[in-house]
PDB file of C-alpha atoms in Angstrom:
ATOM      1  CA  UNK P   1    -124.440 113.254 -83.323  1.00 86.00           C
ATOM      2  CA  UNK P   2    -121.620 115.918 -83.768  1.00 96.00           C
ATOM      3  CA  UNK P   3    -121.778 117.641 -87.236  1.00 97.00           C
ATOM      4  CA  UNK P   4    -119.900 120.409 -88.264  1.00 97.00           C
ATOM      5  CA  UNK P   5    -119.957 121.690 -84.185  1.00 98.00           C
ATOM      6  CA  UNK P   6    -118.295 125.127 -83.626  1.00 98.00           C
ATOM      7  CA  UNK P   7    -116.148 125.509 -80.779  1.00 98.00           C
ATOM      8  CA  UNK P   8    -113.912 128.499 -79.622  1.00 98.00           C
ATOM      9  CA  UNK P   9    -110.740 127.403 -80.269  1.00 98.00           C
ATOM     10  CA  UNK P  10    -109.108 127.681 -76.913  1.00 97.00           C
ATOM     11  CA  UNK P  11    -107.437 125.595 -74.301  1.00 93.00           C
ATOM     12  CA  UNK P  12    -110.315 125.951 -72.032  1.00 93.00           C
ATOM     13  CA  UNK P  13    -112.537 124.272 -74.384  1.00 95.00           C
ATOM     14  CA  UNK P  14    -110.596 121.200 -75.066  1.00 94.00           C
ATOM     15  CA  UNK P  15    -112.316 118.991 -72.118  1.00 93.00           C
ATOM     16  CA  UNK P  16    -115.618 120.024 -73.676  1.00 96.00           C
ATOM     17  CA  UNK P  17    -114.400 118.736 -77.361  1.00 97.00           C
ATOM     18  CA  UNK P  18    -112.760 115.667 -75.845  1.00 96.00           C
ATOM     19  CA  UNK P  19    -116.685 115.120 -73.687  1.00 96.00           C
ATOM     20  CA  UNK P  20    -118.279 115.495 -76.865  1.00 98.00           C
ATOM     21  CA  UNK P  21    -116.589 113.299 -79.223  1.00 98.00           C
ATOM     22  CA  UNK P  22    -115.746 110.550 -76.371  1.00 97.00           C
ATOM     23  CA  UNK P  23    -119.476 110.396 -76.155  1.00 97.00           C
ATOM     24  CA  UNK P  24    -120.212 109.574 -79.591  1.00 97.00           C
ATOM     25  CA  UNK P  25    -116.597 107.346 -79.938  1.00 96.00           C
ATOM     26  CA  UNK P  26    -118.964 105.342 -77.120  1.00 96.00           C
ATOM     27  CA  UNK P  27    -121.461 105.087 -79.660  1.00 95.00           C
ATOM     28  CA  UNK P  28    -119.402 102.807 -81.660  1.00 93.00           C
ATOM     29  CA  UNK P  29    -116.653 101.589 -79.665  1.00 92.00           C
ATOM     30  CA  UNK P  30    -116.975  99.653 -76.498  1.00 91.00           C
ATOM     31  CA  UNK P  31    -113.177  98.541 -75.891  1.00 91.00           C
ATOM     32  CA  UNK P  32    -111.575 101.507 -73.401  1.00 93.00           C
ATOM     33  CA  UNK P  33    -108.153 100.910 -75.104  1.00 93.00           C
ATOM     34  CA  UNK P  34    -109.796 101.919 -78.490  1.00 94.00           C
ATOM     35  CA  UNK P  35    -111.970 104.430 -76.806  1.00 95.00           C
ATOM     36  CA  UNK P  36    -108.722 106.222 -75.013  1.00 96.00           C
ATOM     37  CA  UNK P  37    -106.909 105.791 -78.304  1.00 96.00           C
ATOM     38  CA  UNK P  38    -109.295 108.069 -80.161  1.00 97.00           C
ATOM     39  CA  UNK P  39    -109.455 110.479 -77.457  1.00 97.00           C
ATOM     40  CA  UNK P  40    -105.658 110.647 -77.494  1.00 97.00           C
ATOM     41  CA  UNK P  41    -105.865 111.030 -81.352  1.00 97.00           C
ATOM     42  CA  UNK P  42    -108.484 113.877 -81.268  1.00 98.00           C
ATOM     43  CA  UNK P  43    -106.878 115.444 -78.883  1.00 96.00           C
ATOM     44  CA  UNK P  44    -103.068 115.884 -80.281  1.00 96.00           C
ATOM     45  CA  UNK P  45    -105.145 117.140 -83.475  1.00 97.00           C
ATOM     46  CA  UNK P  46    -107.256 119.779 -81.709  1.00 97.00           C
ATOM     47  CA  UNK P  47    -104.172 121.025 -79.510  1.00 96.00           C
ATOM     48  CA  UNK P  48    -102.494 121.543 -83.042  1.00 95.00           C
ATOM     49  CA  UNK P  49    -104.933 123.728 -83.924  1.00 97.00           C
ATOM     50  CA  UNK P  50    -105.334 125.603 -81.166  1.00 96.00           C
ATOM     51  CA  UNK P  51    -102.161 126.620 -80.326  1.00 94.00           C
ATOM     52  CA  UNK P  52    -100.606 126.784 -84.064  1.00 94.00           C
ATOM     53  CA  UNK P  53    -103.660 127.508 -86.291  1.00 96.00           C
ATOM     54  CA  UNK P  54    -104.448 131.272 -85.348  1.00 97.00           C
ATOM     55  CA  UNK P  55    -108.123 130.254 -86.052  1.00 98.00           C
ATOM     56  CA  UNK P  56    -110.722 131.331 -83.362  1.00 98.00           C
ATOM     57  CA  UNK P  57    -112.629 128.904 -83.858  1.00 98.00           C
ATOM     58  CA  UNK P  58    -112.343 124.995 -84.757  1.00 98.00           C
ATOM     59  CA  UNK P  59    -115.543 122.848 -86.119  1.00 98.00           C
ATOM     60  CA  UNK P  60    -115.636 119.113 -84.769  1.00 98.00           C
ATOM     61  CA  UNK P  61    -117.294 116.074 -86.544  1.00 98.00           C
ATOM     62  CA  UNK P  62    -117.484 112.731 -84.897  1.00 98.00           C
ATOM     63  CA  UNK P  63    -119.683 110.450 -87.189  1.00 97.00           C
ATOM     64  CA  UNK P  64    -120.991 107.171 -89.189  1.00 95.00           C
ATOM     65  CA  UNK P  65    -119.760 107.390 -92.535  1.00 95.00           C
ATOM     66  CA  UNK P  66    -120.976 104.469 -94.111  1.00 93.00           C
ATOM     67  CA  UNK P  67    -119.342 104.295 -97.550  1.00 94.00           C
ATOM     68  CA  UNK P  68    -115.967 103.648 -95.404  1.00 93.00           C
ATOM     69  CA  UNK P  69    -117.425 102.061 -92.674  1.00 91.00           C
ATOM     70  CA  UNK P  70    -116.011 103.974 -90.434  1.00 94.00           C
ATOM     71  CA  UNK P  71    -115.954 106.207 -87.509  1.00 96.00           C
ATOM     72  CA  UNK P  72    -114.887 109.687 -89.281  1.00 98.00           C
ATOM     73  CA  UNK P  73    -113.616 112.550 -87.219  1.00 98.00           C
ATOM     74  CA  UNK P  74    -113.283 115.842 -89.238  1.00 98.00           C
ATOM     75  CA  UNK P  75    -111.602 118.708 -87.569  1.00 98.00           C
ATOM     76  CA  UNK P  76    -111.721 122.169 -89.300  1.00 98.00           C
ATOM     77  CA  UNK P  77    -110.015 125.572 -88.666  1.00 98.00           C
ATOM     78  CA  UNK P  78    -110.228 129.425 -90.218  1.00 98.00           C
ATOM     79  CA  UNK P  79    -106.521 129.668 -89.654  1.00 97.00           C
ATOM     80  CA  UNK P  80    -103.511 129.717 -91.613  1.00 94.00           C
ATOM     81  CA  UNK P  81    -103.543 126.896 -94.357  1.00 96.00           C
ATOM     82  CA  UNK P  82    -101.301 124.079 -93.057  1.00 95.00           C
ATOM     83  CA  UNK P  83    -101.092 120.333 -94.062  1.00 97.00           C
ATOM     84  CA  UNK P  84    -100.134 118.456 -90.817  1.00 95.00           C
ATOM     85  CA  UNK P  85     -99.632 115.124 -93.346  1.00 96.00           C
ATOM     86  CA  UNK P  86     -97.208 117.000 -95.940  1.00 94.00           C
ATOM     87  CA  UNK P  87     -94.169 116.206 -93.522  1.00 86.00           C
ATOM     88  CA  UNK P  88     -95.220 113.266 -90.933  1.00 85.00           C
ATOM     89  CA  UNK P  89     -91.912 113.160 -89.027  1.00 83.00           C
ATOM     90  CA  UNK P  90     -90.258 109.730 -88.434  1.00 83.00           C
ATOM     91  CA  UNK P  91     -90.447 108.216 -84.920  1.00 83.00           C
ATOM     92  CA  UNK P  92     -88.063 104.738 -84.304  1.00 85.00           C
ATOM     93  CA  UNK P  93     -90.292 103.317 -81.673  1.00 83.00           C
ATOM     94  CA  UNK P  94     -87.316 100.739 -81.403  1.00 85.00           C
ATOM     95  CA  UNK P  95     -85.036 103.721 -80.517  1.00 86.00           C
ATOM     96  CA  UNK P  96     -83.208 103.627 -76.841  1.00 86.00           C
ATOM     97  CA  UNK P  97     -84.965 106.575 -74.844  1.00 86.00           C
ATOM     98  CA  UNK P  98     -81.909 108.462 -74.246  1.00 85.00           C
ATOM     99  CA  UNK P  99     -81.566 108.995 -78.557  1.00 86.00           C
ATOM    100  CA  UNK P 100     -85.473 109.953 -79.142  1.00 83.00           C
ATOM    101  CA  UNK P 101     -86.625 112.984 -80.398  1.00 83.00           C
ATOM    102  CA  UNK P 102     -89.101 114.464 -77.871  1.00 79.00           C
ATOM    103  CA  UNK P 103     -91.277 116.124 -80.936  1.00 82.00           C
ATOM    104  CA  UNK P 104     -93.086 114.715 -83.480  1.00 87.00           C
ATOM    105  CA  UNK P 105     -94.924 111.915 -80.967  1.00 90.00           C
ATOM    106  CA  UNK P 106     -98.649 113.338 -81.661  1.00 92.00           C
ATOM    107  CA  UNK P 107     -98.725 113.447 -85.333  1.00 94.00           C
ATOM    108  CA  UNK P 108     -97.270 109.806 -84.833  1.00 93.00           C
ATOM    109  CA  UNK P 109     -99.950 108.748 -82.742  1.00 94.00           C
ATOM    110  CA  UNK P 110    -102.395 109.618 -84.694  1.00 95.00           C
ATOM    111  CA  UNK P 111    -101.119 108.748 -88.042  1.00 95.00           C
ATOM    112  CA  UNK P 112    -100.774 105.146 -86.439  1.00 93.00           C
ATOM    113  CA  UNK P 113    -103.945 104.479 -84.787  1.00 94.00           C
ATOM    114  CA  UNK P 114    -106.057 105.963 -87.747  1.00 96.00           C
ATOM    115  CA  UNK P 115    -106.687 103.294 -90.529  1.00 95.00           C
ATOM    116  CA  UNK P 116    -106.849 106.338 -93.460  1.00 96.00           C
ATOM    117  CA  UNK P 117    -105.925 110.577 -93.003  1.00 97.00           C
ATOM    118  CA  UNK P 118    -106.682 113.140 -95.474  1.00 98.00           C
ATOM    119  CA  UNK P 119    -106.313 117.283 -96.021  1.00 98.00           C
ATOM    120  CA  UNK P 120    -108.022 120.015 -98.026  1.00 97.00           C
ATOM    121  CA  UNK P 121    -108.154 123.260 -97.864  1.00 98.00           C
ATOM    122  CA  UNK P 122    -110.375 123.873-100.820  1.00 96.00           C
ATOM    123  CA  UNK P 123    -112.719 125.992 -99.345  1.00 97.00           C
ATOM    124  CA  UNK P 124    -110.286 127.986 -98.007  1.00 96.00           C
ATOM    125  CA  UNK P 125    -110.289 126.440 -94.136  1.00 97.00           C
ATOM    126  CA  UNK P 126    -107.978 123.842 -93.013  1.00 98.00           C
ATOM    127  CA  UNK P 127    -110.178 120.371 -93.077  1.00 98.00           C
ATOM    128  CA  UNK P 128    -108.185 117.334 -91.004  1.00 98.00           C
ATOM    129  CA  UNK P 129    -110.174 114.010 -91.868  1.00 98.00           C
ATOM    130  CA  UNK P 130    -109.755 110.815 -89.924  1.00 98.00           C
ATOM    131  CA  UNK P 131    -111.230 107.779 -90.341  1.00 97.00           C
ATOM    132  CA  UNK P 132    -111.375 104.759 -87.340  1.00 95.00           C
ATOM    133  CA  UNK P 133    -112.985 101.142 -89.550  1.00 93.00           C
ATOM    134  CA  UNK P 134    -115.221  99.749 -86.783  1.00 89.00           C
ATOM    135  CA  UNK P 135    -114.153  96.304 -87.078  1.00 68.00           C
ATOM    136  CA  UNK P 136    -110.660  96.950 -86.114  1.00 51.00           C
ATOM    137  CA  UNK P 137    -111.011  96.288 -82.431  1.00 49.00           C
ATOM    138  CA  UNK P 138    -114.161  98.094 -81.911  1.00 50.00           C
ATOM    139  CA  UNK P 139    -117.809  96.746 -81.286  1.00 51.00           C
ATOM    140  CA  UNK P 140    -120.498  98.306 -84.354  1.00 47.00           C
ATOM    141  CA  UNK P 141    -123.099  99.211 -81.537  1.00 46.00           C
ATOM    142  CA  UNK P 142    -124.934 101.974 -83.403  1.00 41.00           C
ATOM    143  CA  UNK P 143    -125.452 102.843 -87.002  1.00 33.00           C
TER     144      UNK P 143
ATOM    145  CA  UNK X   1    -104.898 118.960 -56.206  1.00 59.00           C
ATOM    146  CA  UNK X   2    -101.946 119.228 -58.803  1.00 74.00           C
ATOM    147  CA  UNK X   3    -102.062 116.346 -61.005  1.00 87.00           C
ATOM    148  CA  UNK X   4     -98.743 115.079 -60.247  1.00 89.00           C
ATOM    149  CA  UNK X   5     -96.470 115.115 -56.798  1.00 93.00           C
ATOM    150  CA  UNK X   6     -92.594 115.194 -57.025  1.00 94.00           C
ATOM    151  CA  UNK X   7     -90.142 113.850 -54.085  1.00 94.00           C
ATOM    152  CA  UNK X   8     -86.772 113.898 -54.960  1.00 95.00           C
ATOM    153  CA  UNK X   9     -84.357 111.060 -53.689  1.00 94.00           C
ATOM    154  CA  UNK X  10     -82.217 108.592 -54.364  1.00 95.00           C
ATOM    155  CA  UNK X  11     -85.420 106.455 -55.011  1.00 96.00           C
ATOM    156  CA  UNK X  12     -87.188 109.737 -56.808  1.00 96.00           C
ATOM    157  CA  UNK X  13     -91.131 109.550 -56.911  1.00 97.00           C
ATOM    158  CA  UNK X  14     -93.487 110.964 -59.432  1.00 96.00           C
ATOM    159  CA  UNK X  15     -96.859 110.562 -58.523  1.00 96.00           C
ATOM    160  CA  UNK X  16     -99.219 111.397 -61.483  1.00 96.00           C
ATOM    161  CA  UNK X  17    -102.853 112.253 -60.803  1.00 95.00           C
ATOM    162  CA  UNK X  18    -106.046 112.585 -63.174  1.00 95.00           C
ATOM    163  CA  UNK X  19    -104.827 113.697 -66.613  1.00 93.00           C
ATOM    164  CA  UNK X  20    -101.325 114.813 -68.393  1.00 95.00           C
ATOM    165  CA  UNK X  21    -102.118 116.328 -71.048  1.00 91.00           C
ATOM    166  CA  UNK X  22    -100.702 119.255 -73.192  1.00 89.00           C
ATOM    167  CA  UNK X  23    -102.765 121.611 -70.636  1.00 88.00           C
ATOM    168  CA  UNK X  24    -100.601 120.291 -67.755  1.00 91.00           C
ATOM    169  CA  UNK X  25     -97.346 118.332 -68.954  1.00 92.00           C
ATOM    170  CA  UNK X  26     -95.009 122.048 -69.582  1.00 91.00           C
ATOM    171  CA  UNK X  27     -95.847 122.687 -66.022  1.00 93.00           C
ATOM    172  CA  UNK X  28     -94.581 118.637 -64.833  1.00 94.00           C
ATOM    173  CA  UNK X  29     -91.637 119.262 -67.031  1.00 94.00           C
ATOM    174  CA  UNK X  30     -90.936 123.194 -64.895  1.00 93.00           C
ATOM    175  CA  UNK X  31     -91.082 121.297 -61.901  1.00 93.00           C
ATOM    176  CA  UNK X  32     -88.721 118.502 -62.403  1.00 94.00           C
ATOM    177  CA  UNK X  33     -86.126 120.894 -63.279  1.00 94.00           C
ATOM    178  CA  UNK X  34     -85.307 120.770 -59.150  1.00 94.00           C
ATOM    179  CA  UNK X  35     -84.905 116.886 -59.733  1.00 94.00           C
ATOM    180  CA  UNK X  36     -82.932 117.144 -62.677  1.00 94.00           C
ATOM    181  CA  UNK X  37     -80.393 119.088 -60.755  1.00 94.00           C
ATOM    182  CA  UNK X  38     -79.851 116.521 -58.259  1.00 93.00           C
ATOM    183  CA  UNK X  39     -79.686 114.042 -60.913  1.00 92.00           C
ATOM    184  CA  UNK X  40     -76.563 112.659 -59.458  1.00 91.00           C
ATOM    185  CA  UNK X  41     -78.469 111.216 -56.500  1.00 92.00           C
ATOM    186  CA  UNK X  42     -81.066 109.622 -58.065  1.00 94.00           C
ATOM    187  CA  UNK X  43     -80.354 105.765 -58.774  1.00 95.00           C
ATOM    188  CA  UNK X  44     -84.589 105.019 -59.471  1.00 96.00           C
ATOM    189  CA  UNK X  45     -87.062 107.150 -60.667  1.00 96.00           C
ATOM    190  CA  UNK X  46     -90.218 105.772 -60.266  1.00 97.00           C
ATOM    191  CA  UNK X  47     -93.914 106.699 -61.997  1.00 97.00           C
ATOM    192  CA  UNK X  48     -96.760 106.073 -59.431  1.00 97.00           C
ATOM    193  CA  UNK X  49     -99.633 105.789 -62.521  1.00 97.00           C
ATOM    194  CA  UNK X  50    -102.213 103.998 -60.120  1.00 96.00           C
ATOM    195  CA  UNK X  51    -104.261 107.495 -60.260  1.00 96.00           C
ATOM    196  CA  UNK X  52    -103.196 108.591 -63.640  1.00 97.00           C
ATOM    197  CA  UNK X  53    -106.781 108.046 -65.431  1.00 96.00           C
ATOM    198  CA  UNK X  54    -105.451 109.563 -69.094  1.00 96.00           C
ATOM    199  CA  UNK X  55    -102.367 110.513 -70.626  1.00 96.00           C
ATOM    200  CA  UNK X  56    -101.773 112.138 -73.714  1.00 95.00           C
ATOM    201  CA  UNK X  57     -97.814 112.385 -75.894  1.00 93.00           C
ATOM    202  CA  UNK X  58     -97.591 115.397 -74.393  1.00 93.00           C
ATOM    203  CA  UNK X  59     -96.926 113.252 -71.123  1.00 95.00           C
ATOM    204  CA  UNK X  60     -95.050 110.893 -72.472  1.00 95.00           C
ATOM    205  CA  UNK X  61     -92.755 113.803 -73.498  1.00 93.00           C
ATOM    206  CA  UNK X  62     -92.488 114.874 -70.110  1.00 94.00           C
ATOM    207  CA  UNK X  63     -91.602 111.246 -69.486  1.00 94.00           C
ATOM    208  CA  UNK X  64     -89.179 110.904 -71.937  1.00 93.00           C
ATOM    209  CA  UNK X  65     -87.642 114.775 -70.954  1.00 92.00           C
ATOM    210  CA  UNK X  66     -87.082 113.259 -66.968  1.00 93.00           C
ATOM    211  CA  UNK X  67     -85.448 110.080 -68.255  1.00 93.00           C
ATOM    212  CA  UNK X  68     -83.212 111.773 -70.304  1.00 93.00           C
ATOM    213  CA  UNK X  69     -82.419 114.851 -68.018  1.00 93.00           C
ATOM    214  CA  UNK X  70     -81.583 112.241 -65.298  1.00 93.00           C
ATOM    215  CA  UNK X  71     -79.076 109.914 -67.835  1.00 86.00           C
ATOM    216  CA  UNK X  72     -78.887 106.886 -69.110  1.00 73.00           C
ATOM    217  CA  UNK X  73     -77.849 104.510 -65.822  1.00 85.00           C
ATOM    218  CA  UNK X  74     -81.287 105.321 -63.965  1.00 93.00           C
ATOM    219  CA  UNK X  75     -83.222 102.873 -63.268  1.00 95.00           C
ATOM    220  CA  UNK X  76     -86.697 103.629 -64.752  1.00 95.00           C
ATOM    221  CA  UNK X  77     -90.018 102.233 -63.127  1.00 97.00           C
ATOM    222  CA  UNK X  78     -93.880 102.407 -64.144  1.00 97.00           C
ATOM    223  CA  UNK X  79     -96.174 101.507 -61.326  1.00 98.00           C
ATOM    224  CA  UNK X  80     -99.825 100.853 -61.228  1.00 98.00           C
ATOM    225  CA  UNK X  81    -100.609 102.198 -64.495  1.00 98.00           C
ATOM    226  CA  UNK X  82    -103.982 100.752 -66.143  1.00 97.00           C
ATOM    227  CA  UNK X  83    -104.218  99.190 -69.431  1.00 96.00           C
ATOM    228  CA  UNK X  84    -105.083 102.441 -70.983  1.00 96.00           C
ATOM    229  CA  UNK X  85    -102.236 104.445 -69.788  1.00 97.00           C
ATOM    230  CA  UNK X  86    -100.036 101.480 -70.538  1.00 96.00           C
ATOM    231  CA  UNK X  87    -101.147 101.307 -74.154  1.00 96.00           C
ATOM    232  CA  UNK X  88    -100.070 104.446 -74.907  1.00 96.00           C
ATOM    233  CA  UNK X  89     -96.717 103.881 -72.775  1.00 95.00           C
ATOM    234  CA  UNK X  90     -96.366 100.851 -75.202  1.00 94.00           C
ATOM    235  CA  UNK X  91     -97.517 102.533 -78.795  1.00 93.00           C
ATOM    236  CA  UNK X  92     -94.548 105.086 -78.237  1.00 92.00           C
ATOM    237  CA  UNK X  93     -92.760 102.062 -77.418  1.00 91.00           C
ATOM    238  CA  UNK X  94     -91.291 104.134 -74.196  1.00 92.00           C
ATOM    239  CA  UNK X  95     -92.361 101.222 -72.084  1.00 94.00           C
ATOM    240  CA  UNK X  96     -89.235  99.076 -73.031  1.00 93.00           C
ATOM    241  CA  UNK X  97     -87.556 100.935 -71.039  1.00 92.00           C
ATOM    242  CA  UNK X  98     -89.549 100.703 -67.570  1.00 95.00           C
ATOM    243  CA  UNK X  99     -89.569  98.462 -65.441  1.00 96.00           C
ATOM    244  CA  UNK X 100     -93.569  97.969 -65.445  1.00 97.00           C
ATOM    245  CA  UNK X 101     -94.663  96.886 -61.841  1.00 97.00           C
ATOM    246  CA  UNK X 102     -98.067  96.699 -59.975  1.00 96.00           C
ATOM    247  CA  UNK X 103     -96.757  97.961 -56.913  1.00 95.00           C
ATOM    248  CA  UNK X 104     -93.127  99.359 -56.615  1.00 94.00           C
ATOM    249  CA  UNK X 105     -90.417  96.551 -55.734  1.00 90.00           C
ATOM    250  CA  UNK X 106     -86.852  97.121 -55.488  1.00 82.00           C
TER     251      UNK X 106
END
């Protein structure tokens, strides 16, 4: 289980995040493309934090919710209030390579591979929420 | 080990190793700066991805940066990659634009 679990929010804690919510991803998810998806997803969101946020710290969730029936990931941060979903840039995946825009692939990512996304900051702290449906390529192991 | 080894040629290699990630792609995009200078030699530039284990957009940037850097005639290859490195190759839709191999072939 990973509630609510405080990490410094530094580079050289990132593997440690990625361990931990891989771990419980396992949980639920037995497929490695899904598996390597949602690492990819948590980790463009926790990189955004880290280097942009100004927070110190960043508090990871990785768990059952069952009124969605879904895998939800919840990422929140003490830093400057920012909504990464207010301006989800456009990326042409049918684009020729030598016309692409180099930014803006992360927030594509995981805006893609997530089946819903929401922001508050109503407490004051930034609160990412992702949600993965487990019946969208991925085996419901473990409730 | 670095995770990634550059030889520069008229066949260039990249050989990526473990993860790219944010941590390590700025540094794989500092050192193919010497590569994008001889650009005008390089007629293939090829990814060895049979070690790569993860990669994250931050290496597809990278990816993406070389390709561009180099222009639009070279010939781009993707070698050995497994079907999670591929996946994310594909869900960028960068890998239209290699020529996706198991082991390199001319």
């Amino acid at each position: 289980m990973l509630h609510n679990k405080e990490f410094p929010a530094r580079r050289e804690f990132l593997p440690q995040m990625l361990t931990e919510i891989t771990d419980e991803v396992k949980k639920y998810f037995t497929d490695d493309k899904w598996i390597n998806r949602l690492k990819v997803c948590s980790e463009e969101i926790l990189v955004n934090i880290i280097d942009y946020s100004s927070s110190k710290k960043v508090f990871v969730t990785c768990e059952f919710d069952e009124a969605e029936n879904a895998l939800r990931f919840e990422f929140a941060d003490e830093g400057k209030l920012y909504n990464p979903l207010e301006e989800v840039p456009k990326v042409d995946i049918e684009e020729d390579i030598d016309d692409r825009s180099i930014g803006g692939l992360g927030i594509f990512l995981y805006t893609t591979i997530m089946d819903k996304l929401e922001y508050n900051s109503d407490d004051g702290k930034n609160h990412l929420t992702a949600y993965k449906k487990l019946f969208d390529g991925g085996d419901f192991l473990e409730k | 080990m670095a995770n990634y080894l550059i030889e520069i040629g008229e066949v260039s290699k990249i050989k990526l190793h473990g993860h790219i990630d944010a941590s390590i792609a700025p540094a794989l995009m500092e050192e193919m700066k010497p590569l994008i200078e001889q650009k005008d030699k390089v007629k293939k530039l090829v990814f060895y991805a049979d070690e790569l284990e993860y990669i994250a957009s931050a290496g597809i940037r990278a990816v993406v940066f070389a390709k561009q850097k180099i222009g639009g005639k070279v010939q781009c290859y993707l070698v050995g990659a497994s079907e999670t490195v591929l996946d994310v190759f594909k869900m960028t839709g960068i890998d239209k634009f290699f020529t996706v191999q198991d082991t390199f072939t001319e």
